[in-house]
Amino acid sequence: MVEHKVAAGAENGDVELATDHEALAGSVATVMKTVAWTAENVTSIKTPTYSSYGVKHTMEGTTGLYVTYGVFIAAALIVGYPCEYDQPNVPFGMSTRSLNRAKRRRGRVRVPGRRPGTRELLSATRRARAGL
């Protein structure tokens, strides 16, 4: 089981949290694509060291898919990365080697009319839904 630390005063944001949950519910497809990408490309480690903000931008750069900050955090939690939820840019336990590998994929030549990684994301999403 993954332990999550909640920031002090978080209970005061219940109304904002409810609004965020509604927005997130409308983003299921994006969450699933993000889950598929992170599960496929980023290895989990015990110690939360990488900011979700930086990893979100790495994913956007390699896939061409824009995701909101909340969607990325939700996807990382779904995948099960260890985290410490005590600061705005949630640190997750993600492998340096796998993140560097993903960063090297940034900036590759894009095929016109196709975002990079689309085929791979669709394939990973299908595997995730099938439970493979």
XYZ file of N, CA and C in Angstrom:
396
model
N 0.836 -1.174 0.000
C 0.000 0.000 0.000
C 0.884 1.241 0.000
N 0.525 2.235 -0.802
C 1.285 3.467 -0.907
C 0.806 4.445 0.145
N 1.761 5.036 0.869
C 1.396 6.028 1.873
C 1.471 7.412 1.253
N 0.515 8.265 1.581
C 0.483 9.627 1.068
C 0.427 10.589 2.239
N 1.286 11.593 2.226
C 1.267 12.621 3.255
C 0.444 13.789 2.728
N -0.502 14.278 3.518
C -1.375 15.375 3.107
C -0.883 16.664 3.740
N -0.851 17.731 2.944
C -0.387 19.027 3.418
C -1.290 19.550 4.523
N -0.679 20.257 5.478
C -1.453 20.865 6.561
C -2.419 21.877 5.975
N -3.640 21.905 6.455
C -4.649 22.848 5.975
C -5.382 22.381 4.737
N -5.099 21.182 4.256
C -5.734 20.693 3.034
C -7.237 20.526 3.206
N -7.693 20.268 4.446
C -9.123 20.063 4.670
C -9.934 21.332 4.393
N -9.300 22.502 4.378
C -10.004 23.755 4.100
C -10.324 23.915 2.621
N -9.755 23.113 1.784
C -9.985 23.227 0.349
C -11.001 22.239 -0.174
N -11.953 21.810 0.674
C -12.932 20.799 0.262
C -13.747 21.229 -0.952
N -14.149 22.500 -1.010
C -14.947 22.981 -2.141
C -14.115 22.943 -3.410
N -12.869 23.408 -3.329
C -11.988 23.366 -4.491
C -11.741 21.927 -4.925
N -11.579 21.049 -3.962
C -11.337 19.647 -4.261
C -12.528 19.030 -4.992
N -13.740 19.362 -4.574
C -14.940 18.843 -5.238
C -14.995 19.324 -6.682
N -14.656 20.587 -6.910
C -14.637 21.132 -8.267
C -13.584 20.417 -9.102
N -12.410 20.194 -8.520
C -11.351 19.485 -9.224
C -11.769 18.060 -9.570
N -12.499 17.410 -8.675
C -12.965 16.042 -8.932
C -13.917 16.016 -10.122
N -14.790 17.008 -10.233
C -15.716 17.071 -11.368
C -14.954 17.256 -12.675
N -13.968 18.139 -12.670
C -13.169 18.363 -13.874
C -12.393 17.103 -14.237
N -11.866 16.427 -13.233
C -11.102 15.210 -13.467
C -11.984 14.099 -14.031
N -13.220 14.028 -13.568
C -14.143 13.003 -14.063
C -14.366 13.148 -15.561
N -14.311 14.370 -16.063
C -14.476 14.603 -17.493
C -13.211 14.343 -18.285
N -12.135 13.993 -17.622
C -10.845 13.802 -18.277
C -10.373 12.353 -18.230
N -11.293 11.422 -18.163
C -10.932 10.008 -17.993
C -10.015 9.515 -19.107
N -10.301 9.881 -20.347
C -9.474 9.416 -21.462
C -8.047 9.937 -21.333
N -7.915 11.199 -20.944
C -6.587 11.782 -20.777
C -5.855 11.130 -19.609
N -6.570 10.862 -18.538
C -5.961 10.183 -17.389
C -5.465 8.805 -17.817
N -6.269 8.067 -18.565
C -5.873 6.721 -18.997
C -4.645 6.758 -19.904
N -4.565 7.751 -20.794
C -3.388 7.886 -21.658
C -2.155 8.200 -20.817
N -2.337 9.049 -19.811
C -1.227 9.417 -18.937
C -0.797 8.226 -18.086
N -1.761 7.468 -17.590
C -1.457 6.240 -16.839
C -0.648 5.295 -17.723
N -1.094 5.116 -18.957
C -0.408 4.206 -19.873
C 1.024 4.667 -20.132
N 1.212 5.973 -20.362
C 2.555 6.480 -20.642
C 3.474 6.310 -19.440
N 3.008 6.706 -18.256
C 3.873 6.616 -17.077
C 4.200 5.160 -16.750
N 3.209 4.290 -16.815
C 3.443 2.871 -16.515
C 4.430 2.256 -17.505
N 4.344 2.677 -18.761
C 5.192 2.127 -19.813
C 6.611 2.703 -19.787
N 6.758 3.958 -19.376
C 8.030 4.653 -19.540
C 8.794 4.992 -18.269
N 8.139 4.970 -17.113
C 8.798 5.434 -15.891
C 8.767 4.340 -14.821
N 9.945 3.899 -14.429
C 10.089 2.871 -13.408
C 9.929 3.486 -12.021
N 9.222 2.794 -11.151
C 9.000 3.257 -9.783
C 10.211 2.945 -8.906
N 10.527 3.885 -8.004
C 11.544 3.656 -6.979
C 10.941 4.036 -5.629
N 11.605 3.657 -4.532
C 11.047 3.902 -3.196
C 10.993 5.373 -2.805
N 12.057 6.121 -3.088
C 12.188 7.481 -2.574
C 11.590 8.515 -3.517
N 10.606 9.280 -3.060
C 10.027 10.345 -3.894
C 11.027 11.488 -4.072
N 11.547 11.643 -5.287
C 12.552 12.673 -5.543
C 12.229 13.561 -6.729
N 11.394 13.117 -7.645
C 11.125 13.893 -8.850
C 9.816 14.654 -8.752
N 9.871 15.941 -9.055
C 8.702 16.811 -9.034
C 7.724 16.406 -10.129
N 6.469 16.308 -9.765
C 5.440 15.970 -10.746
C 5.384 17.014 -11.857
N 5.726 18.248 -11.543
C 5.708 19.325 -12.537
C 6.692 19.022 -13.668
N 7.914 18.653 -13.325
C 8.918 18.357 -14.339
C 8.592 17.115 -15.147
N 8.102 16.090 -14.488
C 7.783 14.842 -15.190
C 6.591 15.049 -16.122
N 5.630 15.855 -15.704
C 4.470 16.191 -16.554
C 4.961 16.809 -17.865
N 5.915 17.724 -17.775
C 6.430 18.371 -18.982
C 7.254 17.411 -19.837
N 7.940 16.480 -19.218
C 8.659 15.459 -19.978
C 7.665 14.629 -20.779
N 6.573 14.220 -20.134
C 5.555 13.437 -20.825
C 4.942 14.234 -21.980
N 4.617 15.494 -21.737
C 4.029 16.325 -22.792
C 4.985 16.463 -23.974
N 6.282 16.621 -23.675
C 7.263 16.771 -24.742
C 7.439 15.525 -25.579
N 7.305 14.364 -24.980
C 7.498 13.118 -25.731
C 6.243 12.655 -26.447
N 5.075 13.025 -25.930
C 3.829 12.531 -26.525
C 3.095 13.572 -27.349
N 3.353 14.859 -27.081
C 2.590 15.909 -27.748
C 1.210 16.071 -27.149
N 0.938 15.398 -26.043
C -0.366 15.427 -25.381
C -0.307 16.389 -24.206
N -1.170 17.418 -24.201
C -1.235 18.337 -23.069
C -2.082 17.705 -21.977
N -1.583 17.731 -20.751
C -2.365 17.260 -19.609
C -2.310 18.310 -18.517
N -3.380 18.417 -17.764
C -3.382 19.333 -16.635
C -2.549 18.726 -15.516
N -2.175 19.577 -14.603
C -1.362 19.146 -13.474
C -2.106 18.096 -12.642
N -3.386 18.326 -12.395
C -4.191 17.386 -11.615
C -4.320 16.031 -12.282
N -4.465 16.030 -13.602
C -4.558 14.774 -14.350
C -3.259 13.990 -14.200
N -2.122 14.685 -14.296
C -0.851 13.975 -14.169
C -0.688 13.375 -12.774
N -1.013 14.156 -11.752
C -0.887 13.649 -10.377
C -1.813 12.451 -10.166
N -3.056 12.551 -10.656
C -3.999 11.435 -10.518
C -3.456 10.183 -11.202
N -2.908 10.345 -12.398
C -2.370 9.200 -13.133
C -1.202 8.564 -12.383
N -0.313 9.389 -11.838
C 0.835 8.857 -11.097
C 0.375 8.108 -9.846
N -0.669 8.612 -9.196
C -1.213 7.919 -8.023
C -1.869 6.602 -8.423
N -2.568 6.599 -9.558
C -3.207 5.373 -10.050
C -2.148 4.306 -10.334
N -1.050 4.722 -10.973
C 0.021 3.772 -11.269
C 0.640 3.250 -9.973
N 0.672 4.081 -8.938
C 1.157 3.631 -7.641
C 2.543 4.104 -7.257
N 3.013 5.197 -7.849
C 4.323 5.724 -7.473
C 4.279 6.247 -6.040
N 5.311 5.960 -5.242
C 5.371 6.529 -3.893
C 5.433 8.052 -3.994
N 4.795 8.747 -3.065
C 4.805 10.206 -3.118
C 4.748 10.801 -1.724
N 5.045 12.090 -1.655
C 4.890 12.872 -0.432
C 4.043 14.078 -0.810
N 2.803 14.080 -0.387
C 1.867 15.131 -0.773
C 1.910 16.255 0.252
N 3.114 16.844 0.426
C 3.256 17.911 1.407
C 3.746 19.214 0.786
N 3.708 19.290 -0.528
C 4.113 20.498 -1.231
C 3.372 20.576 -2.556
N 3.313 21.768 -3.158
C 2.526 21.929 -4.391
C 2.977 21.023 -5.537
N 4.279 20.924 -5.778
C 4.787 20.051 -6.831
C 5.129 18.706 -6.208
N 4.144 17.839 -6.202
C 4.234 16.550 -5.509
C 5.440 15.752 -6.003
N 6.360 15.391 -5.094
C 7.469 14.542 -5.514
C 7.035 13.070 -5.570
N 7.422 12.399 -6.651
C 7.107 10.984 -6.839
C 8.392 10.177 -6.919
N 8.312 8.918 -6.537
C 9.443 8.001 -6.634
C 9.542 7.459 -8.045
N 10.332 8.145 -8.867
C 10.477 7.775 -10.270
C 11.961 7.664 -10.609
N 12.306 6.655 -11.358
C 13.689 6.342 -11.699
C 14.332 7.397 -12.596
N 15.534 7.827 -12.213
C 16.299 8.784 -13.014
C 16.585 8.211 -14.394
N 16.993 6.964 -14.443
C 17.343 6.338 -15.724
C 16.152 6.327 -16.686
N 14.978 5.943 -16.200
C 13.828 5.885 -17.105
C 13.382 7.288 -17.521
N 13.484 8.268 -16.620
C 13.125 9.641 -16.992
C 14.110 10.208 -18.007
N 15.393 9.928 -17.839
C 16.383 10.387 -18.818
C 16.134 9.761 -20.182
N 15.757 8.492 -20.186
C 15.436 7.811 -21.445
C 14.248 8.501 -22.118
N 13.235 8.841 -21.329
C 12.060 9.530 -21.876
C 12.435 10.917 -22.386
N 13.298 11.626 -21.665
C 13.719 12.967 -22.089
C 14.474 12.920 -23.408
N 15.254 11.865 -23.625
C 15.987 11.745 -24.890
C 15.035 11.612 -26.072
N 13.829 11.137 -25.816
C 12.842 10.997 -26.888
C 12.226 12.338 -27.271
N 12.411 13.347 -26.414
C 11.884 14.683 -26.715
C 12.588 15.226 -27.949
N 11.857 15.937 -28.760
C 12.462 16.608 -29.890
C 12.718 15.728 -31.093
N 12.300 14.485 -31.053
C 12.451 13.652 -32.247
C 11.551 14.201 -33.344
N 11.910 13.928 -34.570
C 11.147 14.446 -35.703
C 9.724 13.916 -35.653
N 8.786 14.825 -35.802
C 7.375 14.441 -35.766
C 6.876 14.132 -37.173
N 6.069 13.123 -37.272
C 5.438 12.781 -38.538
C 4.259 13.728 -38.724
N 4.158 14.417 -39.883
C 3.047 15.355 -40.083
C 1.693 14.672 -39.895
N 0.805 15.337 -39.164
C -0.537 14.811 -38.952
C -0.628 13.793 -37.832
N 0.464 13.512 -37.171
C 0.453 12.521 -36.094
C 1.313 13.016 -34.945
N 0.752 13.016 -33.779
C 1.525 13.397 -32.601
C 2.460 12.259 -32.241
N 3.661 12.600 -31.746
C 4.586 11.523 -31.389
C 4.038 10.676 -30.255
N 4.213 9.391 -30.373
C 3.802 8.494 -29.308
C 2.347 8.070 -29.345
N 1.569 8.556 -30.315
C 0.140 8.240 -30.359
C -0.086 6.737 -30.450
N 0.593 6.086 -31.371
C 0.420 4.645 -31.553
C 0.808 3.895 -30.276
N 1.925 4.314 -29.683
C 2.397 3.660 -28.466
C 1.419 3.866 -27.311
N 0.881 5.091 -27.188
C -0.086 5.371 -26.122
C -1.356 4.550 -26.292
N -1.843 4.472 -27.511
C -3.055 3.688 -27.756
C -2.821 2.218 -27.425
N -1.667 1.706 -27.814
C -1.339 0.314 -27.529
C -1.239 0.072 -26.021
N -0.559 0.981 -25.308
C -0.419 0.837 -23.855
C -1.768 0.968 -23.159
N -2.625 1.861 -23.658
C -3.959 2.033 -23.082
C -4.779 0.762 -23.250
N -4.714 0.159 -24.430
C -5.442 -1.099 -24.660
C -4.951 -2.199 -23.715
N -3.614 -2.273 -23.546
C -3.060 -3.286 -22.638
C -3.497 -3.026 -21.202
N -3.524 -1.751 -20.795
C -3.936 -1.406 -19.424
C -5.396 -1.776 -19.188
N -6.241 -1.510 -20.166
C -7.661 -1.850 -20.032
C -7.874 -3.357 -19.992
N -7.034 -4.088 -20.729
C -7.159 -5.545 -20.770
C -6.523 -6.198 -19.543
N -5.840 -5.386 -18.734
C -5.220 -5.919 -17.525
C -3.920 -6.650 -17.771
N -3.266 -6.335 -18.879
C -1.989 -6.998 -19.201
C -0.829 -6.236 -18.629
